[in-house]
CSV table of C-alpha atoms (C1' of nucleotides) in Angstrom, one decimal:
chain,number,residue,atom,x,y,z
A,55,MET,CA,-7.4,8.1,14.2
A,56,SER,CA,-6.6,7.9,10.4
A,57,HIS,CA,-9.3,7.8,7.7
A,58,ALA,CA,-8.4,4.2,7.0
A,59,GLN,CA,-8.8,3.2,10.6
A,60,LEU,CA,-12.1,5.1,10.8
A,61,ALA,CA,-13.5,3.4,7.7
A,62,TYR,CA,-12.3,0.0,9.0
A,63,ARG,CA,-14.1,0.6,12.3
A,64,LEU,CA,-17.3,1.6,10.6
A,65,LEU,CA,-17.2,-1.6,8.5
A,66,MET,CA,-16.1,-4.0,11.2
A,67,GLY,CA,-18.0,-2.6,14.2
A,68,THR,CA,-16.0,-1.5,17.2
A,69,LYS,CA,-13.0,-3.7,16.5
A,70,LYS,CA,-9.9,-1.6,16.3
A,71,ILE,CA,-6.8,-2.2,14.2
A,72,SER,CA,-4.1,-2.7,16.9
A,73,THR,CA,-0.9,-0.8,16.5
A,74,GLU,CA,0.9,-4.1,16.8
A,75,GLU,CA,-1.0,-5.4,13.7
A,76,LYS,CA,-0.3,-2.2,11.8
A,77,ILE,CA,3.4,-2.5,12.4
A,78,LYS,CA,3.4,-6.2,11.3
A,79,VAL,CA,1.6,-5.4,8.1
A,80,ALA,CA,4.0,-2.6,7.3
A,81,ALA,CA,7.0,-4.7,8.2
A,82,SER,CA,5.6,-7.5,5.9
A,83,LYS,CA,5.4,-5.0,3.0
A,84,VAL,CA,8.8,-3.4,3.5
A,85,PHE,CA,10.8,-6.6,4.3
A,86,LEU,CA,9.2,-8.3,1.2
A,87,LYS,CA,10.2,-5.4,-1.0
A,88,LYS,CA,13.7,-4.7,0.3
A,89,GLY,CA,14.9,-7.8,2.2
A,90,PHE,CA,16.2,-7.8,5.7
A,91,SER,CA,19.4,-5.8,5.3
A,92,SER,CA,18.1,-3.1,3.0
A,93,ALA,CA,14.9,-2.6,5.0
A,94,ARG,CA,15.2,0.2,7.6
A,95,THR,CA,13.1,0.3,10.8
A,96,ARG,CA,12.5,3.9,9.8
A,97,ASP,CA,10.9,2.7,6.5
A,98,ILE,CA,8.6,0.3,8.5
A,99,ALA,CA,7.7,3.0,11.0
A,100,GLU,CA,6.8,5.4,8.3
A,101,GLU,CA,4.8,2.8,6.4
A,102,ALA,CA,2.9,2.0,9.6
A,103,ASP,CA,2.5,5.7,10.4
A,104,ILE,CA,4.1,5.4,13.8
A,105,ASN,CA,7.6,6.0,15.1
A,106,ILE,CA,10.6,3.7,15.7
A,107,ALA,CA,10.3,3.8,19.4
A,108,LEU,CA,6.9,2.1,19.1
A,109,LEU,CA,8.3,-0.6,16.9
A,110,ASN,CA,10.9,-1.5,19.5
A,111,TYR,CA,8.3,-1.3,22.2
A,112,TYR,CA,6.2,-4.0,20.6
A,113,PHE,CA,8.8,-6.2,18.9
A,114,ARG,CA,12.1,-5.5,20.8
A,115,SER,CA,14.2,-5.4,17.7
A,116,LYS,CA,14.3,-5.4,13.9
A,117,GLN,CA,15.5,-9.0,13.9
A,118,LYS,CA,12.7,-10.3,16.1
A,119,LEU,CA,10.1,-8.5,13.9
A,120,PHE,CA,11.8,-10.0,10.8
A,121,ASP,CA,11.7,-13.5,12.3
A,122,LEU,CA,8.0,-13.1,12.9
A,123,VAL,CA,7.3,-11.9,9.3
A,124,MET,CA,9.5,-14.6,7.9
A,125,TYR,CA,7.7,-17.3,9.8
A,126,GLU,CA,4.4,-16.1,8.4
A,127,LYS,CA,5.7,-16.0,4.8
A,128,VAL,CA,7.0,-19.5,5.0
A,129,GLN,CA,3.6,-20.6,6.3
A,130,LYS,CA,1.9,-18.8,3.5
A,131,LEU,CA,4.1,-20.5,0.9
A,132,PHE,CA,4.1,-24.0,2.3
A,133,GLY,CA,1.1,-24.1,4.6
A,134,LYS,CA,-1.6,-25.0,2.1
A,135,ILE,CA,0.4,-27.3,-0.1
A,136,SER,CA,2.0,-29.5,2.6
A,137,PRO,CA,-1.1,-31.4,3.7
A,138,ILE,CA,-2.1,-31.9,0.0
A,139,MET,CA,1.3,-33.6,-0.7
A,140,ARG,CA,1.0,-35.8,2.4
A,141,ASP,CA,-2.5,-37.1,1.5
A,142,ASN,CA,-2.3,-40.6,0.2
A,143,THR,CA,-5.9,-40.5,-1.3
A,144,THR,CA,-4.9,-37.8,-3.8
A,145,SER,CA,-3.5,-39.1,-7.0
A,146,LEU,CA,-0.1,-37.9,-8.3
A,147,GLY,CA,-1.7,-36.2,-11.3
A,148,LYS,CA,-4.2,-34.4,-9.0
A,149,LYS,CA,-1.4,-33.3,-6.7
A,150,ILE,CA,0.6,-31.8,-9.6
A,151,GLN,CA,-2.5,-30.0,-10.7
A,152,LEU,CA,-3.3,-28.7,-7.2
A,153,ALA,CA,0.2,-27.6,-6.4
A,154,THR,CA,0.4,-25.8,-9.7
A,155,THR,CA,-2.8,-23.9,-9.2
A,156,GLU,CA,-2.2,-23.1,-5.6
A,157,TYR,CA,1.3,-21.9,-6.0
A,158,ILE,CA,0.6,-19.8,-9.1
A,159,ASP,CA,-2.3,-18.1,-7.2
A,160,THR,CA,-0.2,-17.4,-4.1
A,161,LEU,CA,2.8,-16.1,-6.0
A,162,SER,CA,0.7,-14.0,-8.3
A,163,GLU,CA,-1.0,-12.4,-5.3
A,164,THR,CA,2.2,-11.7,-3.4
A,165,PRO,CA,4.9,-10.4,-5.7
A,166,GLY,CA,8.4,-10.9,-4.3
A,167,LEU,CA,7.4,-13.7,-2.0
A,168,ALA,CA,9.4,-16.4,-3.7
A,169,ILE,CA,12.7,-14.5,-4.2
A,170,PHE,CA,12.3,-13.1,-0.6
A,171,ILE,CA,12.3,-16.5,1.0
A,172,LEU,CA,14.9,-18.0,-1.3
A,173,ASN,CA,17.3,-15.1,-0.9
A,174,GLU,CA,17.0,-14.7,2.9
A,175,VAL,CA,17.6,-18.5,3.3
A,176,TYR,CA,20.6,-18.1,1.0
A,177,LYS,CA,22.0,-15.1,2.9
A,178,ASN,CA,21.5,-16.9,6.2
A,179,ASN,CA,19.3,-14.3,7.8
A,180,TYR,CA,16.9,-17.0,8.6
A,181,ASP,CA,17.2,-20.6,9.5
A,182,ILE,CA,14.3,-22.2,7.8
A,183,VAL,CA,14.9,-25.7,9.1
A,184,PRO,CA,12.3,-25.8,11.9
A,185,ASN,CA,9.6,-24.8,9.5
A,186,MET,CA,10.7,-27.2,6.9
A,187,LYS,CA,10.5,-30.4,9.0
A,188,LEU,CA,6.9,-30.9,8.0
A,189,ALA,CA,7.4,-30.2,4.3
A,190,ARG,CA,10.3,-32.6,4.3
A,191,LYS,CA,8.3,-35.5,5.8
A,192,ALA,CA,5.4,-34.7,3.4
A,193,THR,CA,7.4,-35.1,0.2
A,194,LYS,CA,9.3,-38.1,1.5
A,195,SER,CA,6.3,-40.0,2.6
A,196,SER,CA,3.4,-40.0,0.1
A,197,LEU,CA,4.6,-38.2,-3.0
A,198,PHE,CA,7.8,-40.0,-3.5
A,199,LYS,CA,6.1,-43.4,-3.3
A,200,GLN,CA,3.5,-42.3,-5.8
A,201,VAL,CA,6.2,-41.4,-8.3
A,202,LYS,CA,8.0,-44.7,-7.8
A,203,GLU,CA,4.7,-46.6,-8.5
A,204,ILE,CA,4.3,-45.0,-11.9
A,205,ARG,CA,8.0,-44.8,-12.9
A,206,LYS,CA,10.3,-46.9,-10.7
A,207,ASP,CA,13.2,-45.8,-12.9
A,208,MET,CA,12.6,-42.1,-12.2
A,209,ASP,CA,14.2,-40.1,-9.3
A,210,PRO,CA,11.3,-38.4,-7.5
A,211,PHE,CA,13.6,-35.7,-6.3
A,212,GLN,CA,14.5,-34.7,-9.8
A,213,LEU,CA,10.8,-34.7,-10.8
A,214,VAL,CA,9.7,-32.6,-7.8
A,215,VAL,CA,12.5,-30.1,-8.3
A,216,THR,CA,11.5,-29.8,-12.0
A,217,LEU,CA,7.9,-29.2,-11.1
A,218,ALA,CA,8.9,-26.6,-8.5
A,219,GLY,CA,11.1,-24.9,-11.0
A,220,MET,CA,8.4,-24.8,-13.6
A,221,ILE,CA,6.0,-23.1,-11.1
A,222,ILE,CA,8.3,-20.9,-9.1
A,223,PHE,CA,11.1,-19.8,-11.5
A,224,PRO,CA,9.1,-17.3,-13.6
A,225,PHE,CA,8.1,-15.4,-10.5
A,226,VAL,CA,11.7,-15.3,-9.2
A,227,ALA,CA,12.9,-14.1,-12.6
A,228,LYS,CA,9.9,-11.8,-13.2
A,229,PRO,CA,11.8,-8.5,-13.5
A,230,MET,CA,14.3,-10.0,-15.9
A,231,LEU,CA,11.6,-11.7,-18.0
A,232,LYS,CA,9.6,-8.5,-18.2
A,233,LEU,CA,12.6,-6.6,-19.4
A,234,THR,CA,13.9,-9.2,-21.9
A,235,ALA,CA,10.5,-10.1,-23.3
A,236,ASN,CA,9.2,-6.6,-22.9
A,237,LEU,CA,6.1,-7.7,-21.0
A,238,SER,CA,3.5,-5.6,-19.2
A,239,GLU,CA,2.4,-6.6,-15.7
A,240,LYS,CA,-0.9,-7.6,-17.2
A,241,THR,CA,0.6,-9.8,-19.9
A,242,PHE,CA,2.9,-11.4,-17.4
A,243,GLN,CA,0.0,-12.3,-15.1
A,244,LYS,CA,-1.9,-13.7,-18.1
A,245,LEU,CA,1.0,-15.9,-19.0
A,246,MET,CA,1.3,-17.2,-15.5
A,247,GLN,CA,-2.4,-18.1,-15.6
A,248,GLU,CA,-1.8,-20.0,-18.8
A,249,ARG,CA,0.8,-22.1,-17.0
A,250,LYS,CA,-1.8,-23.5,-14.7
A,251,VAL,CA,-2.9,-25.5,-17.7
A,252,LEU,CA,0.4,-26.0,-19.4
A,253,ILE,CA,2.4,-27.4,-16.5
A,254,PRO,CA,0.2,-30.4,-15.7
A,255,ILE,CA,0.2,-31.3,-19.4
A,256,TRP,CA,4.0,-31.0,-19.5
A,257,MET,CA,4.5,-33.0,-16.3
A,258,LYS,CA,2.4,-35.8,-17.7
A,259,ALA,CA,4.5,-35.8,-20.8
A,260,ILE,CA,7.7,-36.0,-18.7
A,261,LEU,CA,6.2,-38.9,-16.7
A,262,LYS,CA,5.6,-40.8,-20.0
A,263,SER,CA,9.0,-39.9,-21.5
A,264,LYS,CA,11.3,-42.8,-22.1
A,265,SER,CA,14.7,-42.8,-20.4
B,228,MET,CA,54.3,-9.8,-0.9
B,229,SER,CA,52.1,-12.7,0.2
B,230,HIS,CA,52.9,-16.3,-0.4
B,231,ALA,CA,50.1,-16.5,-3.0
B,232,GLN,CA,51.5,-13.6,-4.9
B,233,LEU,CA,55.0,-15.0,-4.7
B,234,ALA,CA,53.8,-18.3,-6.0
B,235,TYR,CA,51.9,-16.6,-8.8
B,236,ARG,CA,54.9,-14.6,-9.9
B,237,LEU,CA,57.1,-17.7,-9.9
B,238,LEU,CA,54.6,-19.4,-12.2
B,239,MET,CA,53.8,-16.5,-14.5
B,240,GLY,CA,57.1,-14.9,-14.7
B,241,THR,CA,57.5,-11.3,-13.7
B,242,LYS,CA,53.9,-10.4,-14.1
B,243,LYS,CA,52.4,-9.0,-10.9
B,244,ILE,CA,48.9,-9.3,-9.5
B,245,SER,CA,47.8,-5.7,-9.6
B,246,THR,CA,46.2,-4.3,-6.5
B,247,GLU,CA,43.2,-3.3,-8.6
B,248,GLU,CA,42.8,-6.9,-9.7
B,249,LYS,CA,43.1,-8.2,-6.2
B,250,ILE,CA,40.3,-5.9,-5.0
B,251,LYS,CA,38.1,-6.8,-7.9
B,252,VAL,CA,38.5,-10.6,-7.2
B,253,ALA,CA,37.8,-10.0,-3.5
B,254,ALA,CA,34.7,-7.8,-4.3
B,255,SER,CA,33.4,-10.5,-6.6
B,256,LYS,CA,33.6,-13.0,-3.8
B,257,VAL,CA,32.1,-10.8,-1.1
B,258,PHE,CA,29.3,-9.4,-3.2
B,259,LEU,CA,28.3,-12.8,-4.5
B,260,LYS,CA,28.1,-14.2,-1.0
B,261,LYS,CA,26.3,-11.3,0.7
B,262,GLY,CA,24.7,-9.1,-1.9
B,263,PHE,CA,25.2,-5.4,-2.3
B,264,SER,CA,23.6,-4.1,0.9
B,265,SER,CA,25.0,-6.7,3.3
B,266,ALA,CA,28.5,-6.5,1.9
B,267,ARG,CA,30.8,-4.1,3.6
B,268,THR,CA,33.8,-2.4,2.0
B,269,ARG,CA,35.7,-3.5,5.1
B,270,ASP,CA,34.9,-7.2,4.2
B,271,ILE,CA,36.2,-6.6,0.7
B,272,ALA,CA,39.3,-4.8,1.9
B,273,GLU,CA,40.1,-7.6,4.4
B,274,GLU,CA,39.5,-10.3,1.7
B,275,ALA,CA,41.9,-8.4,-0.6
B,276,ASP,CA,44.4,-7.9,2.2
B,277,ILE,CA,44.4,-4.1,1.8
B,278,ASN,CA,42.6,-1.2,3.5
B,279,ILE,CA,39.5,0.7,2.6
B,280,ALA,CA,41.3,3.8,1.5
B,281,LEU,CA,42.9,1.8,-1.3
B,282,LEU,CA,39.5,0.5,-2.4
B,283,ASN,CA,38.2,4.0,-2.8
B,284,TYR,CA,41.4,5.1,-4.5
B,285,TYR,CA,40.9,2.6,-7.3
B,286,PHE,CA,37.1,2.5,-7.6
B,287,ARG,CA,35.8,5.7,-6.1
B,288,SER,CA,32.9,4.1,-4.3
B,289,LYS,CA,31.3,0.8,-3.2
B,290,GLN,CA,28.5,1.4,-5.8
B,291,LYS,CA,31.0,1.8,-8.7
B,292,LEU,CA,32.9,-1.3,-7.7
B,293,PHE,CA,29.6,-3.2,-7.4
B,294,ASP,CA,28.5,-2.1,-10.9
B,295,LEU,CA,31.7,-3.4,-12.3
B,296,VAL,CA,31.4,-6.8,-10.6
B,297,MET,CA,27.7,-7.0,-11.6
B,298,TYR,CA,28.5,-6.4,-15.2
B,299,GLU,CA,31.1,-9.2,-15.2
B,300,LYS,CA,28.7,-11.6,-13.6
B,301,VAL,CA,26.0,-10.9,-16.1
B,302,GLN,CA,28.5,-11.5,-18.9
B,303,LYS,CA,29.5,-14.7,-17.2
B,304,LEU,CA,25.9,-15.9,-17.1
B,305,PHE,CA,24.8,-14.8,-20.6
B,306,GLY,CA,28.0,-14.3,-22.5
B,307,LYS,CA,28.5,-17.9,-23.7
B,308,ILE,CA,24.9,-18.8,-24.3
B,309,SER,CA,23.8,-15.7,-26.2
B,310,PRO,CA,25.6,-16.5,-29.5
B,311,ILE,CA,24.5,-20.1,-29.4
B,312,MET,CA,20.9,-19.1,-29.2
B,313,ARG,CA,21.3,-16.6,-32.0
B,314,ASP,CA,22.9,-19.2,-34.3
B,315,ASN,CA,20.5,-20.3,-37.1
B,316,THR,CA,22.6,-23.4,-38.1
B,317,THR,CA,22.2,-25.0,-34.7
B,318,SER,CA,19.0,-27.1,-34.3
B,319,LEU,CA,16.5,-26.5,-31.5
B,320,GLY,CA,17.4,-29.8,-29.8
B,321,LYS,CA,21.1,-29.0,-30.0
B,322,LYS,CA,20.5,-25.6,-28.5
B,323,ILE,CA,18.6,-27.1,-25.6
B,324,GLN,CA,21.4,-29.6,-24.9
B,325,LEU,CA,24.1,-26.9,-25.1
B,326,ALA,CA,22.2,-24.4,-22.9
B,327,THR,CA,21.6,-27.1,-20.3
B,328,THR,CA,25.2,-28.3,-20.2
B,329,GLU,CA,26.7,-24.8,-20.3
B,330,TYR,CA,24.5,-23.3,-17.6
B,331,ILE,CA,24.7,-26.3,-15.3
B,332,ASP,CA,28.5,-26.1,-15.5
B,333,THR,CA,28.6,-22.4,-14.9
B,334,LEU,CA,26.2,-22.5,-12.0
B,335,SER,CA,28.0,-25.4,-10.4
B,336,GLU,CA,31.3,-23.6,-10.6
B,337,THR,CA,30.0,-20.4,-9.2
B,338,PRO,CA,27.7,-21.0,-6.2
B,339,GLY,CA,25.3,-18.1,-5.6
B,340,LEU,CA,25.6,-16.6,-9.1
B,341,ALA,CA,22.0,-17.1,-10.1
B,342,ILE,CA,20.4,-15.9,-6.9
B,343,PHE,CA,22.8,-13.0,-6.7
B,344,ILE,CA,21.8,-11.6,-10.1
B,345,LEU,CA,18.1,-12.4,-9.7
B,346,ASN,CA,18.0,-10.8,-6.3
B,347,GLU,CA,20.0,-7.7,-7.2
B,348,VAL,CA,17.8,-7.1,-10.2
B,349,TYR,CA,14.7,-7.5,-8.1
B,350,LYS,CA,16.0,-5.2,-5.4
B,351,ASN,CA,16.9,-2.6,-8.0
B,352,ASN,CA,20.5,-2.2,-7.1
B,353,TYR,CA,21.3,-2.8,-10.8
B,354,ASP,CA,19.6,-1.9,-14.0
B,355,ILE,CA,20.3,-4.9,-16.2
B,356,VAL,CA,18.7,-3.5,-19.3
B,357,PRO,CA,21.8,-2.4,-21.2
B,358,ASN,CA,23.3,-5.9,-20.8
B,359,MET,CA,20.1,-7.7,-21.7
B,360,LYS,CA,19.6,-6.0,-25.1
B,361,LEU,CA,21.7,-8.7,-26.8
B,362,ALA,CA,20.1,-11.6,-25.1
B,363,ARG,CA,16.7,-10.2,-25.9
B,364,LYS,CA,17.4,-10.0,-29.6
B,365,ALA,CA,18.9,-13.5,-29.5
B,366,THR,CA,15.9,-15.2,-28.1
B,367,LYS,CA,13.5,-13.3,-30.3
B,368,SER,CA,15.3,-13.9,-33.6
B,369,SER,CA,16.4,-17.5,-34.1
B,370,LEU,CA,15.1,-19.5,-31.2
B,371,PHE,CA,11.5,-18.4,-31.2
B,372,LYS,CA,11.3,-19.1,-35.0
B,373,GLN,CA,12.6,-22.6,-34.4
B,374,VAL,CA,10.0,-23.4,-31.8
B,375,LYS,CA,7.2,-22.2,-34.0
B,376,GLU,CA,8.5,-24.4,-36.9
B,377,ILE,CA,8.1,-27.5,-34.8
B,378,ARG,CA,5.0,-26.6,-32.8
B,379,LYS,CA,3.2,-23.6,-34.2
B,380,ASP,CA,0.6,-24.0,-31.4
B,381,MET,CA,3.2,-23.6,-28.7
B,382,ASP,CA,4.2,-20.3,-27.1
B,383,PRO,CA,8.0,-20.1,-27.4
B,384,PHE,CA,8.1,-17.8,-24.3
B,385,GLN,CA,6.5,-20.4,-22.1
B,386,LEU,CA,8.9,-23.1,-23.4
B,387,VAL,CA,12.0,-21.0,-22.8
B,388,VAL,CA,10.9,-20.0,-19.4
B,389,THR,CA,10.3,-23.6,-18.5
B,390,LEU,CA,13.7,-24.7,-19.8
B,391,ALA,CA,15.4,-21.9,-17.8
B,392,GLY,CA,13.4,-22.9,-14.7
B,393,MET,CA,14.5,-26.5,-15.1
B,394,ILE,CA,18.1,-25.5,-15.3
B,395,ILE,CA,18.4,-22.6,-12.9
B,396,PHE,CA,15.8,-23.2,-10.2
B,397,PRO,CA,17.6,-26.0,-8.3
B,398,PHE,CA,20.7,-23.7,-7.9
B,399,VAL,CA,18.6,-20.8,-6.7
B,400,ALA,CA,16.8,-23.1,-4.2
B,401,LYS,CA,20.0,-25.0,-3.3
B,402,PRO,CA,20.1,-24.3,0.4
B,403,MET,CA,16.4,-25.2,0.8
B,404,LEU,CA,16.7,-28.3,-1.2
B,405,LYS,CA,19.8,-29.4,0.7
B,406,LEU,CA,17.9,-28.9,4.0
B,407,THR,CA,14.6,-30.5,3.0
B,408,ALA,CA,16.1,-33.5,1.1
B,409,ASN,CA,19.0,-33.7,3.5
B,410,LEU,CA,21.6,-33.7,0.7
B,411,SER,CA,25.4,-33.3,1.0
B,412,GLU,CA,27.2,-30.9,-1.3
B,413,LYS,CA,28.6,-33.8,-3.2
B,414,THR,CA,25.2,-35.5,-3.7
B,415,PHE,CA,23.7,-32.1,-4.8
B,416,GLN,CA,26.4,-31.7,-7.4
B,417,LYS,CA,25.9,-35.3,-8.7
B,418,LEU,CA,22.2,-34.7,-9.0
B,419,MET,CA,22.9,-31.5,-11.0
B,420,GLN,CA,25.1,-33.4,-13.3
B,421,GLU,CA,22.4,-36.0,-13.9
B,422,ARG,CA,20.1,-33.1,-15.0
B,423,LYS,CA,22.3,-32.5,-18.0
B,424,VAL,CA,20.9,-35.7,-19.4
B,425,LEU,CA,17.4,-35.5,-18.0
B,426,ILE,CA,16.5,-32.0,-19.1
B,427,PRO,CA,17.0,-32.5,-22.8
B,428,ILE,CA,14.9,-35.7,-22.6
B,429,TRP,CA,12.2,-34.0,-20.8
B,430,MET,CA,12.1,-31.0,-23.1
B,431,LYS,CA,11.8,-33.4,-26.0
B,432,ALA,CA,8.8,-35.0,-24.3
B,433,ILE,CA,7.2,-31.5,-23.7
B,434,LEU,CA,7.7,-30.6,-27.4
B,435,LYS,CA,5.9,-33.8,-28.3
B,436,SER,CA,3.1,-33.4,-25.8
B,437,LYS,CA,-0.4,-32.9,-27.1
B,438,SER,CA,-2.2,-29.6,-26.2
C,213,DG,C1',50.5,3.7,-4.4
C,214,DT,C1',49.6,2.7,0.2
C,215,DC,C1',48.9,3.7,4.8
C,216,DT,C1',46.6,5.9,9.5
C,217,DA,C1',43.4,8.7,11.3
C,218,DT,C1',39.2,10.9,11.1
C,219,DA,C1',35.2,13.1,9.3
C,220,DA,C1',30.3,12.7,8.2
C,221,DG,C1',26.2,10.5,8.3
C,222,DG,C1',23.1,6.5,8.7
C,223,DG,C1',20.7,3.3,11.4
C,224,DG,C1',19.0,0.5,15.5
C,225,DA,C1',17.8,1.0,20.0
C,226,DT,C1',16.5,3.4,24.4
C,227,DA,C1',15.4,7.1,28.2
C,228,DG,C1',12.2,9.7,29.9
C,229,DA,C1',8.2,12.9,29.4
C,230,DC,C1',3.4,12.8,28.6
D,39,DG,C1',0.8,3.2,24.8
D,40,DT,C1',2.9,6.8,22.3
D,41,DC,C1',5.9,10.5,21.5
D,42,DT,C1',10.6,13.4,21.1
D,43,DA,C1',15.2,13.6,21.8
D,44,DT,C1',19.3,11.3,21.9
D,45,DC,C1',22.8,7.8,22.3
D,46,DC,C1',26.2,5.1,20.1
D,47,DC,C1',27.9,2.0,17.0
D,48,DC,C1',28.9,0.9,12.4
D,49,DT,C1',30.0,2.1,7.7
D,50,DT,C1',31.5,4.8,3.8
D,51,DA,C1',34.5,8.0,2.2
D,52,DT,C1',38.3,11.3,2.4
D,53,DA,C1',42.5,14.1,4.2
D,54,DG,C1',47.0,14.0,4.6
D,55,DA,C1',51.5,11.7,5.9
D,56,DC,C1',54.9,8.7,4.0
DNA sequence: GTCTATAAGGGGATAGAC
DNA sequence: GTCTATCCCCTTATAGAC
């Protein structure tokens, strides 16, 4: 048993970190960093401190393990926000504020999450459709109506895309931004926190803009 | 000689499409679609209608060919816009309008360009720093000063990132947007054209927003 | 310059011992 | 359940004929 496992057992009682869980955590980390095609099962095995045979014993193949990780990441990204967007009792302004805060927190905590999902969907390693059915209904139902109520001349799609871009883009472009603007990790994180305040203000301004 | 080559020769006179050029065009296409690690030299050779040996004869290795393609793509994305941003005689509003139009045209013409560059930089297959030196100077010099003149309480970085997000994000998220909003390619392109008008209006609204 | 054939090695997956 | 050893395909790159 490793030191980490021992410490964990002492803290959590008799509960043991299952090998299956160890592999999934390691896979999460490696896939997120390298993407499907650059990640090697050997990397994952090493990260999990086991061997490749064991990986195949539990998950049958690299692809199946990837599918599992991908599903969890999509849930992580859309799980919290979907019900908020569906809720008719939450105002549009409040939704914008909640989405901004929620996403910036999630993306700050998990570097690489956004570009990972976007890229894997782009490269067709993963068919995201089944997981997106809910999100699709959500935006169509409540949110779009709310936009139309405030601005019937405005395309809700364009507005939602703009909001998503404001929130997500800096995380996707993070390495480039850090290079071009010469930012430290700490400064970057501080700037992202600032955007929690800025984005709702700016969205309000957009909603009031004359077309 | 292929039909395409023959037709080209007839049009352009005696000038011949060099094998080197054929390979570079094919590599461009394959790398853009699959990324460095998923692209195989065999795919490129097939696309160029030659064999792998010839690829190595001209470019020594997959990596060297990739570096070349990457350099060209970065130029394509930043080449036109950099001098505009540097120019002191162009107003901020005009710069926003030009950047919007220019980027939307480039990204519409070359599907996958944005996510390709962002992802390869993220995955560290390419050190973009040398190419970014100019762009970095550009934004720092003229553009940032212009923002400060209009709104000295506003962080130019945040504004530029927001503009970039508005323009680039929908192209990066294209497959997901098409799925979730159930858009055809034609509808997507139409929506992107609409953004040429919307984004400058919205940026104006943001610049006038009260903090 | 261009081809065929092949070397050299990487990577996913499994057999079989324990 | 977990390990070692190994299989076998795929991919990059090169040798050598033409």
